[in-house]
Amino acid sequence: VQLVESGGDSVQDGGSLRLSCGTSGFAFDRYAIGWFRRAPGREREGVASINNFDGTTIYSDSVQGRFSISSDSAKKSVYLQMNMLKPQDTGTYYCAVTGAPLYKPGLAARRYDDWGEGTRVTVSS
């Protein structure tokens, strides 16, 4: 199993970014994939998750209405569109996949088994 994040960058307050998570090594359409972030000095936080087997999504309260998660089965990739970025969105963003198919893990990091290396997002005021 392999996940590779990309798209992180430095932007101004109110800006937008689109993160990508390329995957391989598992049956993409049968698994849930989540986006998480870790800010300096803070614990890892679940941001958004998509269940590729039924298309349902979930977002944390902190990003609801600003971020959008989507997936492309043909490319085996998951995306996180981030709009109206704020300085508190700064951190390293990771994508992760669950270890069991057809399982809805929500935003609990402990329910995800394989992780990417992360991509850095910096939002300045």
C-alpha atoms as an extended CHARMM CRD file, in Angstrom:
* protein
*
       125  EXT
         1         1  VAL       CA              0.0000000000        0.0000000000        0.0000000000  PROA      1               0.0000000000
         2         2  GLN       CA              1.3190000000        3.4120000000       -0.9280000000  PROA      2               0.0000000000
         3         3  LEU       CA             -0.0860000000        6.9000000000       -0.5480000000  PROA      3               0.0000000000
         4         4  VAL       CA              1.6690000000       10.0340000000       -1.7880000000  PROA      4               0.0000000000
         5         5  GLU       CA              0.4520000000       13.5320000000       -1.0030000000  PROA      5               0.0000000000
         6         6  SER       CA              1.1890000000       16.6050000000       -3.0910000000  PROA      6               0.0000000000
         7         7  GLY       CA             -0.0170000000       20.1480000000       -3.5720000000  PROA      7               0.0000000000
         8         8  GLY       CA              1.0840000000       21.7570000000       -0.3570000000  PROA      8               0.0000000000
         9         9  ASP       CA              2.2760000000       25.3440000000       -0.6020000000  PROA      9               0.0000000000
        10        10  SER       CA              2.4080000000       28.7140000000        1.1290000000  PROA      10              0.0000000000
        11        11  VAL       CA             -0.6170000000       30.9620000000        0.5960000000  PROA      11              0.0000000000
        12        12  GLN       CA             -2.1570000000       34.0900000000        2.0340000000  PROA      12              0.0000000000
        13        13  ASP       CA             -5.1180000000       34.1940000000        4.3890000000  PROA      13              0.0000000000
        14        14  GLY       CA             -8.2680000000       33.6250000000        2.2970000000  PROA      14              0.0000000000
        15        15  GLY       CA             -6.4390000000       31.7330000000       -0.4260000000  PROA      15              0.0000000000
        16        16  SER       CA             -7.0710000000       28.2810000000       -1.8750000000  PROA      16              0.0000000000
        17        17  LEU       CA             -5.1170000000       25.0880000000       -2.4160000000  PROA      17              0.0000000000
        18        18  ARG       CA             -5.8860000000       21.6740000000       -3.8170000000  PROA      18              0.0000000000
        19        19  LEU       CA             -4.1240000000       18.7100000000       -2.2680000000  PROA      19              0.0000000000
        20        20  SER       CA             -3.8040000000       15.3740000000       -4.0360000000  PROA      20              0.0000000000
        21        21  CYS       CA             -3.3250000000       11.8850000000       -2.6540000000  PROA      21              0.0000000000
        22        22  GLY       CA             -2.1500000000        9.3040000000       -5.1650000000  PROA      22              0.0000000000
        23        23  THR       CA             -2.6130000000        5.6990000000       -4.1210000000  PROA      23              0.0000000000
        24        24  SER       CA             -1.6130000000        2.1940000000       -5.1150000000  PROA      24              0.0000000000
        25        25  GLY       CA             -1.5870000000       -1.3120000000       -3.7280000000  PROA      25              0.0000000000
        26        26  PHE       CA             -5.2160000000       -1.7700000000       -2.7430000000  PROA      26              0.0000000000
        27        27  ALA       CA             -8.7070000000       -1.8920000000       -4.2480000000  PROA      27              0.0000000000
        28        28  PHE       CA             -9.3630000000        1.8320000000       -4.2660000000  PROA      28              0.0000000000
        29        29  ASP       CA            -13.1300000000        1.6390000000       -4.7380000000  PROA      29              0.0000000000
        30        30  ARG       CA            -13.6270000000       -0.5100000000       -1.6390000000  PROA      30              0.0000000000
        31        31  TYR       CA            -11.8700000000        1.6490000000        0.9340000000  PROA      31              0.0000000000
        32        32  ALA       CA            -12.2850000000        4.8740000000        2.8430000000  PROA      32              0.0000000000
        33        33  ILE       CA             -9.5580000000        7.4890000000        2.6150000000  PROA      33              0.0000000000
        34        34  GLY       CA             -9.1330000000       10.3660000000        4.9830000000  PROA      34              0.0000000000
        35        35  TRP       CA             -7.2170000000       13.6140000000        5.1930000000  PROA      35              0.0000000000
        36        36  PHE       CA             -5.5730000000       14.6030000000        8.4550000000  PROA      36              0.0000000000
        37        37  ARG       CA             -3.3600000000       17.4370000000        9.5410000000  PROA      37              0.0000000000
        38        38  ARG       CA             -0.8840000000       18.1750000000       12.2850000000  PROA      38              0.0000000000
        39        39  ALA       CA             -0.0020000000       21.7040000000       13.2580000000  PROA      39              0.0000000000
        40        40  PRO       CA              3.1620000000       22.4770000000       15.2320000000  PROA      40              0.0000000000
        41        41  GLY       CA              2.5670000000       21.7720000000       18.8870000000  PROA      41              0.0000000000
        42        42  ARG       CA             -0.8740000000       20.2980000000       18.3000000000  PROA      42              0.0000000000
        43        43  GLU       CA             -2.2740000000       16.8130000000       18.0020000000  PROA      43              0.0000000000
        44        44  ARG       CA             -3.1780000000       15.2450000000       14.6900000000  PROA      44              0.0000000000
        45        45  GLU       CA             -6.6580000000       16.2610000000       13.5590000000  PROA      45              0.0000000000
        46        46  GLY       CA             -9.0400000000       14.5290000000       11.1810000000  PROA      46              0.0000000000
        47        47  VAL       CA            -10.1210000000       16.9370000000        8.4560000000  PROA      47              0.0000000000
        48        48  ALA       CA            -12.2220000000       15.0070000000        5.9460000000  PROA      48              0.0000000000
        49        49  SER       CA            -12.9240000000       11.4760000000        4.8290000000  PROA      49              0.0000000000
        50        50  ILE       CA            -14.5350000000        9.8460000000        1.8270000000  PROA      50              0.0000000000
        51        51  ASN       CA            -15.9080000000        6.3340000000        1.5940000000  PROA      51              0.0000000000
        52        52  ASN       CA            -15.0900000000        5.3840000000       -1.9660000000  PROA      52              0.0000000000
        53        53  PHE       CA            -17.5580000000        2.4790000000       -1.9700000000  PROA      53              0.0000000000
        54        54  ASP       CA            -20.6170000000        4.6980000000       -1.5130000000  PROA      54              0.0000000000
        55        55  GLY       CA            -19.3340000000        8.2370000000       -1.9970000000  PROA      55              0.0000000000
        56        56  THR       CA            -20.2830000000        9.4990000000        1.4320000000  PROA      56              0.0000000000
        57        57  THR       CA            -18.1260000000       12.1390000000        3.0220000000  PROA      57              0.0000000000
        58        58  ILE       CA            -17.5560000000       13.6420000000        6.4450000000  PROA      58              0.0000000000
        59        59  TYR       CA            -15.8230000000       16.8480000000        7.5480000000  PROA      59              0.0000000000
        60        60  SER       CA            -14.5650000000       18.2660000000       10.7840000000  PROA      60              0.0000000000
        61        61  ASP       CA            -16.4290000000       21.2760000000       12.1190000000  PROA      61              0.0000000000
        62        62  SER       CA            -13.3400000000       23.4170000000       11.6260000000  PROA      62              0.0000000000
        63        63  VAL       CA            -13.3510000000       22.9510000000        7.8310000000  PROA      63              0.0000000000
        64        64  GLN       CA            -17.0200000000       22.3160000000        7.0750000000  PROA      64              0.0000000000
        65        65  GLY       CA            -18.1330000000       24.6220000000        4.2770000000  PROA      65              0.0000000000
        66        66  ARG       CA            -14.5790000000       25.5580000000        3.2760000000  PROA      66              0.0000000000
        67        67  PHE       CA            -12.9780000000       22.2440000000        2.3200000000  PROA      67              0.0000000000
        68        68  SER       CA            -14.2270000000       19.6150000000       -0.1100000000  PROA      68              0.0000000000
        69        69  ILE       CA            -13.0140000000       16.0460000000       -0.4930000000  PROA      69              0.0000000000
        70        70  SER       CA            -13.4160000000       14.1090000000       -3.7340000000  PROA      70              0.0000000000
        71        71  SER       CA            -12.0040000000       11.0490000000       -5.4230000000  PROA      71              0.0000000000
        72        72  ASP       CA            -11.1940000000        9.8640000000       -8.9340000000  PROA      72              0.0000000000
        73        73  SER       CA            -11.4400000000        6.1110000000       -9.2680000000  PROA      73              0.0000000000
        74        74  ALA       CA             -9.6940000000        6.0120000000      -12.6450000000  PROA      74              0.0000000000
        75        75  LYS       CA             -6.6850000000        7.8520000000      -11.2260000000  PROA      75              0.0000000000
        76        76  LYS       CA             -6.9170000000        6.1560000000       -7.8010000000  PROA      76              0.0000000000
        77        77  SER       CA             -6.5610000000        9.5530000000       -6.2610000000  PROA      77              0.0000000000
        78        78  VAL       CA             -8.3000000000       11.5680000000       -3.5860000000  PROA      78              0.0000000000
        79        79  TYR       CA             -8.3270000000       15.3600000000       -3.5140000000  PROA      79              0.0000000000
        80        80  LEU       CA             -8.8520000000       17.9870000000       -0.8570000000  PROA      80              0.0000000000
        81        81  GLN       CA             -9.9770000000       21.3480000000       -2.1810000000  PROA      81              0.0000000000
        82        82  MET       CA             -9.2980000000       23.9590000000        0.4740000000  PROA      82              0.0000000000
        83        83  ASN       CA            -10.8980000000       27.3750000000        0.1380000000  PROA      83              0.0000000000
        84        84  MET       CA            -10.9840000000       30.4130000000        2.4160000000  PROA      84              0.0000000000
        85        85  LEU       CA             -7.8190000000       29.2260000000        4.0940000000  PROA      85              0.0000000000
        86        86  LYS       CA             -6.9570000000       30.6080000000        7.5040000000  PROA      86              0.0000000000
        87        87  PRO       CA             -3.6520000000       30.7600000000        9.4020000000  PROA      87              0.0000000000
        88        88  GLN       CA             -4.9760000000       28.0560000000       11.7350000000  PROA      88              0.0000000000
        89        89  ASP       CA             -5.1310000000       25.6900000000        8.7370000000  PROA      89              0.0000000000
        90        90  THR       CA             -1.3420000000       25.6820000000        8.6840000000  PROA      90              0.0000000000
        91        91  GLY       CA              0.1900000000       22.2600000000        9.1580000000  PROA      91              0.0000000000
        92        92  THR       CA              1.3260000000       19.0920000000        7.5060000000  PROA      92              0.0000000000
        93        93  TYR       CA             -1.4950000000       17.3020000000        5.7230000000  PROA      93              0.0000000000
        94        94  TYR       CA             -1.5860000000       13.5330000000        5.4510000000  PROA      94              0.0000000000
        95        95  CYS       CA             -3.8420000000       11.1120000000        3.6310000000  PROA      95              0.0000000000
        96        96  ALA       CA             -4.5190000000        7.6640000000        5.0100000000  PROA      96              0.0000000000
        97        97  VAL       CA             -6.4740000000        4.5350000000        4.1290000000  PROA      97              0.0000000000
        98        98  THR       CA             -8.2880000000        2.0860000000        6.3530000000  PROA      98              0.0000000000
        99        99  GLY       CA             -7.1570000000       -1.5060000000        6.7170000000  PROA      99              0.0000000000
       100       100  ALA       CA            -10.5390000000       -3.0630000000        6.0000000000  PROA      100             0.0000000000
       101       101  PRO       CA            -12.7760000000       -2.7320000000        2.9360000000  PROA      101             0.0000000000
       102       102  LEU       CA            -16.2920000000       -1.3190000000        3.1400000000  PROA      102             0.0000000000
       103       103  TYR       CA            -15.5120000000        0.1640000000        6.5440000000  PROA      103             0.0000000000
       104       104  LYS       CA            -16.5690000000        3.6850000000        7.5240000000  PROA      104             0.0000000000
       105       105  PRO       CA            -13.9290000000        4.9800000000        9.9250000000  PROA      105             0.0000000000
       106       106  GLY       CA            -15.0300000000        8.5830000000       10.2170000000  PROA      106             0.0000000000
       107       107  LEU       CA            -12.2570000000       10.9410000000       11.3120000000  PROA      107             0.0000000000
       108       108  ALA       CA            -10.6120000000        8.8070000000       13.9950000000  PROA      108             0.0000000000
       109       109  ALA       CA             -6.9610000000        8.4560000000       13.0380000000  PROA      109             0.0000000000
       110       110  ARG       CA             -6.5880000000        5.1600000000       14.9030000000  PROA      110             0.0000000000
       111       111  ARG       CA             -8.9620000000        3.5550000000       12.3960000000  PROA      111             0.0000000000
       112       112  TYR       CA             -6.6130000000        4.1980000000        9.4860000000  PROA      112             0.0000000000
       113       113  ASP       CA             -3.7450000000        1.8090000000        8.8630000000  PROA      113             0.0000000000
       114       114  ASP       CA             -1.5510000000        3.2090000000        6.0860000000  PROA      114             0.0000000000
       115       115  TRP       CA             -0.3370000000        6.7750000000        5.7840000000  PROA      115             0.0000000000
       116       116  GLY       CA              1.4990000000        8.9870000000        3.3780000000  PROA      116             0.0000000000
       117       117  GLU       CA              4.4940000000       11.1520000000        4.2330000000  PROA      117             0.0000000000
       118       118  GLY       CA              2.5310000000       14.3980000000        4.2050000000  PROA      118             0.0000000000
       119       119  THR       CA              2.5630000000       17.7080000000        2.3780000000  PROA      119             0.0000000000
       120       120  ARG       CA              3.1300000000       21.0690000000        4.0320000000  PROA      120             0.0000000000
       121       121  VAL       CA              0.5400000000       23.8650000000        3.9960000000  PROA      121             0.0000000000
       122       122  THR       CA              1.3570000000       27.3050000000        5.3260000000  PROA      122             0.0000000000
       123       123  VAL       CA             -1.2390000000       30.0730000000        5.5170000000  PROA      123             0.0000000000
       124       124  SER       CA              0.0600000000       33.5040000000        6.4210000000  PROA      124             0.0000000000
       125       125  SER       CA             -1.9550000000       36.4890000000        7.5890000000  PROA      125             0.0000000000
